[in-house]
XYZ file of C-alpha atoms in Angstrom:
314
model
C 0.000 0.000 0.000
C 1.472 3.336 -1.071
C 1.396 5.930 1.684
C 2.703 9.461 1.264
C 3.130 11.252 4.574
C 4.372 14.724 5.421
C 5.762 15.987 8.734
C 4.196 19.053 10.246
C 5.567 22.157 11.938
C 3.662 24.320 14.374
C 5.705 27.407 13.512
C 6.099 27.454 9.731
C 3.432 27.880 7.087
C 4.295 27.297 3.452
C 0.935 26.420 1.939
C 0.181 28.646 -1.071
C -1.270 32.051 -0.107
C -1.398 31.191 3.581
C 1.396 33.354 4.999
C -1.209 36.064 5.443
C -3.694 33.717 7.090
C -1.052 32.517 9.531
C -0.206 36.066 10.585
C -3.888 36.735 11.181
C -4.293 33.537 13.184
C -0.962 33.341 15.035
C -2.045 30.624 17.452
C -3.024 28.125 14.791
C -0.945 25.208 13.534
C -0.538 24.283 9.875
C 1.498 21.802 7.883
C 4.904 22.799 6.649
C 4.940 21.489 3.079
C 5.766 23.094 -0.231
C 3.290 23.533 -3.079
C 4.415 20.437 -4.941
C 4.159 18.257 -1.846
C 0.719 19.639 -1.017
C -0.525 18.934 -4.529
C 0.779 15.361 -4.417
C -1.022 14.775 -1.124
C -4.319 16.220 -2.320
C -4.320 18.367 0.833
C -4.251 22.157 0.843
C -5.134 24.967 3.211
C -6.916 28.063 1.973
C -9.212 30.821 3.149
C -12.863 29.930 3.444
C -15.955 31.900 4.337
C -15.272 34.800 6.676
C -11.545 34.442 5.889
C -11.420 31.417 8.183
C -8.756 28.835 7.321
C -10.004 25.574 5.909
C -8.401 22.355 4.716
C -9.450 21.034 1.305
C -8.980 17.352 0.455
C -9.132 16.341 -3.208
C -9.052 12.677 -4.217
C -7.538 11.255 -7.371
C -11.049 10.807 -8.772
C -12.010 14.446 -8.208
C -14.148 14.156 -5.072
C -13.550 16.929 -2.561
C -14.045 17.764 1.123
C -13.838 21.098 2.962
C -12.897 21.142 6.669
C -12.880 24.334 8.709
C -10.317 24.419 11.500
C -12.809 26.412 13.558
C -14.820 23.651 15.170
C -12.950 20.954 13.227
C -16.067 21.044 11.060
C -16.455 19.251 7.726
C -18.747 21.544 5.720
C -18.768 20.007 2.251
C -18.440 16.545 0.702
C -18.600 16.655 -3.072
C -18.470 13.442 -5.061
C -16.728 13.328 -8.425
C -19.723 14.724 -10.319
C -19.630 17.847 -8.129
C -22.755 17.071 -6.120
C -22.493 18.107 -2.467
C -24.010 15.527 -0.135
C -23.732 17.674 3.008
C -25.716 20.790 3.898
C -24.816 24.074 5.554
C -27.780 26.107 6.746
C -28.371 29.520 5.151
C -28.258 31.101 8.624
C -24.746 29.732 9.261
C -22.149 32.323 10.211
C -18.378 32.107 9.780
C -17.215 34.667 12.315
C -16.295 32.508 15.333
C -19.130 34.052 17.319
C -21.120 30.822 17.116
C -20.568 27.282 15.800
C -20.885 26.593 12.076
C -24.474 25.449 11.490
C -24.168 22.547 9.094
C -21.857 19.911 7.695
C -20.560 17.627 10.457
C -20.260 19.612 13.701
C -18.753 18.033 16.812
C -20.748 17.613 19.999
C -18.174 17.175 22.790
C -17.866 16.751 25.745
C -21.643 16.926 25.949
C -24.391 16.001 23.536
C -27.504 18.145 23.839
C -28.366 20.266 26.866
C -26.869 19.577 30.282
C -24.503 20.978 32.854
C -22.464 22.939 30.298
C -23.380 24.740 27.083
C -25.513 22.978 24.453
C -23.465 20.340 22.593
C -20.252 21.256 24.430
C -17.363 23.419 23.273
C -15.435 21.436 20.630
C -17.415 23.087 17.846
C -16.519 26.541 19.206
C -12.722 26.168 19.200
C -9.894 26.165 16.669
C -8.505 22.719 15.934
C -4.920 22.277 14.681
C -3.524 20.309 11.750
C -1.028 17.698 12.958
C -0.639 15.238 10.071
C -1.612 14.430 6.500
C -1.123 11.510 4.160
C -2.299 10.057 0.885
C -3.046 6.352 0.572
C -3.448 5.267 -3.055
C -5.204 8.456 -4.097
C -7.201 8.912 -0.884
C -6.037 12.050 0.965
C -6.345 12.324 4.739
C -5.734 14.973 7.352
C -5.580 14.669 11.132
C -6.712 17.500 13.400
C -6.239 17.817 17.129
C -7.897 19.626 19.997
C -6.421 19.946 23.484
C -7.748 21.432 26.677
C -7.166 25.136 27.217
C -7.920 27.723 29.853
C -11.197 28.359 28.024
C -12.233 24.698 27.927
C -11.204 24.142 31.549
C -13.323 27.113 32.612
C -16.285 25.141 31.275
C -15.201 21.538 31.863
C -12.224 21.285 34.207
C -10.344 18.326 32.715
C -7.270 17.822 30.549
C -7.897 15.885 27.327
C -6.480 15.278 23.862
C -8.730 14.681 20.835
C -7.528 13.527 17.416
C -9.868 13.670 14.415
C -8.789 12.012 11.169
C -10.740 12.689 7.969
C -10.122 10.508 4.902
C -11.615 11.047 1.451
C -12.015 8.319 -1.160
C -13.703 8.170 -4.546
C -17.175 7.477 -3.139
C -16.641 7.792 0.582
C -15.809 10.026 3.510
C -14.550 8.490 6.741
C -13.734 9.991 10.113
C -12.019 8.660 13.205
C -12.346 10.435 16.545
C -9.989 9.489 19.369
C -10.365 11.072 22.812
C -7.666 10.532 25.445
C -7.857 11.426 29.126
C -4.631 13.341 29.845
C -5.806 14.378 33.306
C -4.854 12.725 36.596
C -8.523 12.104 37.364
C -11.164 10.035 35.602
C -13.763 11.867 33.550
C -16.869 11.060 31.541
C -18.394 12.627 28.443
C -21.083 12.226 25.813
C -20.529 13.024 22.164
C -21.964 12.966 18.638
C -21.309 13.884 15.029
C -24.269 16.134 14.189
C -24.263 15.351 10.447
C -26.447 17.469 8.159
C -27.255 15.706 4.877
C -28.535 17.631 1.878
C -31.983 16.176 1.221
C -35.554 16.663 0.201
C -36.951 16.216 3.705
C -40.395 15.166 2.470
C -38.850 12.410 0.348
C -35.980 11.318 2.607
C -35.982 8.064 4.570
C -33.725 5.916 6.739
C -33.587 2.115 6.854
C -32.090 -0.100 9.550
C -33.736 1.164 12.733
C -36.678 -1.204 13.116
C -36.892 -2.758 16.591
C -34.536 -0.271 18.234
C -35.402 1.427 21.516
C -36.287 5.075 21.068
C -36.355 8.265 23.084
C -38.717 10.511 21.146
C -38.132 14.157 22.011
C -40.651 15.426 19.471
C -43.670 15.796 21.796
C -41.635 17.333 24.654
C -37.841 17.776 24.400
C -37.479 17.845 28.191
C -39.448 14.609 28.694
C -38.564 12.103 25.958
C -41.107 9.361 25.340
C -39.647 5.847 25.498
C -40.704 3.426 22.802
C -39.609 1.106 20.040
C -39.286 1.749 16.318
C -41.827 -0.310 14.392
C -41.177 1.028 10.892
C -38.902 -0.566 8.312
C -38.510 2.823 6.660
C -38.358 5.907 8.888
C -39.444 9.162 7.249
C -39.499 12.867 8.117
C -43.176 13.901 7.828
C -42.846 16.840 10.233
C -40.812 17.770 13.279
C -38.469 14.870 14.105
C -36.129 14.615 17.094
C -35.616 11.000 18.072
C -32.767 9.092 19.711
C -32.249 5.430 18.803
C -30.438 3.524 21.533
C -28.068 0.699 20.631
C -28.485 1.455 16.947
C -27.009 -0.863 14.317
C -23.549 -0.303 12.896
C -24.975 0.513 9.449
C -27.902 2.651 8.341
C -29.059 3.570 4.849
C -30.221 7.067 3.972
C -32.253 7.839 0.858
C -31.879 11.620 0.653
C -34.883 12.024 -1.654
C -32.617 13.565 -4.296
C -31.579 10.337 -6.000
C -28.721 9.373 -3.694
C -28.444 6.328 -1.426
C -25.916 6.875 1.334
C -24.536 4.148 3.587
C -23.711 5.316 7.120
C -21.455 2.796 8.861
C -19.771 3.170 12.214
C -17.769 1.523 14.953
C -18.271 2.433 18.615
C -20.936 5.064 18.013
C -23.562 3.106 19.925
C -26.581 5.315 19.234
C -28.199 7.303 16.418
C -30.260 10.474 16.265
C -32.675 11.633 13.569
C -33.539 15.324 13.476
C -35.415 17.749 11.279
C -36.660 21.039 12.746
C -39.651 21.402 10.405
C -41.407 24.781 10.799
C -39.157 25.860 13.680
C -36.564 26.476 10.929
C -38.839 27.406 8.054
C -36.126 28.844 5.814
C -34.264 25.569 5.341
C -35.967 22.527 6.914
C -37.102 21.231 3.521
C -33.508 20.956 2.313
C -31.807 18.716 4.887
C -32.121 15.933 7.415
C -29.736 15.068 10.225
C -28.688 11.452 10.750
C -26.240 11.546 13.634
C -23.923 8.954 15.109
C -23.869 9.494 18.855
C -22.795 8.215 22.236
C -25.729 9.122 24.473
C -24.566 7.258 27.569
C -21.465 8.446 29.401
C -18.058 7.319 28.160
C -15.936 6.847 31.288
C -12.166 7.233 30.886
C -9.512 6.678 33.509
C -6.282 8.701 33.242
C -4.403 7.852 30.009
C -7.307 5.787 28.662
C -8.657 6.491 25.174
C -11.955 6.039 23.341
C -12.116 5.764 19.554
C -15.073 5.765 17.147
C -15.295 5.781 13.362
C -17.894 6.926 10.855
C -17.860 5.889 7.224
C -20.157 7.563 4.711
C -20.345 6.137 1.208
C -22.517 6.518 -1.839
C -23.602 3.677 -4.100
């Protein structure tokens, strides 16, 4: 297997046109590679919306992924024909004043409401580039997030998160690894809040029949326990439902002619969400199918937890 790998420097930035970005974001880390090396990897850093730095992966077949370092957020996954399978809401802002609304935002160290801010802080912080490689035409980049004075003011633990994104001809895979670098145990919940471009009225998900559910639709503060009886789950209106102990593979028909396989390891649960009329400007154009860990992950000092998500199109 041919692997091209490039070492990274936290102090030098030689991506094309990014000297200026580095001076504007002095605390951020980028790869130290020359233009030729970057092109051979299919990995480049450029300015995105709001002049925020983003990593662009381009596969040998022409598929492409955009990843913003703010929030470590994948915002676009275009297959070779140029069709984007992810969705960013029209009300999304790229100014660091709030998380990016769309793509694949992180929920860590808390999913949903709770003792700290909604969905945690990982989506509000700058991640750093620490590695890249290209395996037989499939580019990959690894981002990291560590605790800081800001994160500890919210959640007083030391941690290290690595997030690897790999692009192939018809697939997009991610691996999230969280390590407890504190001297005390801690617990967390987490999710990948994936927004898929869709026709909500025509979209459907297969693979959830028989799974235990917590339906938050009637009352978000008092989920109704139940069991999924449908072979094909649709989005006829407001949908906010947790599926406990979900299968390792689901199938999404986005209602736009695409069938997307959603496979995972160690994401034990799934969430379906569509805001319906509470987000009238865009609800018709997306559905969320989220891999999640609803129950607490308990880590002793130096222990790690790893989960993968693999999206692919037929």
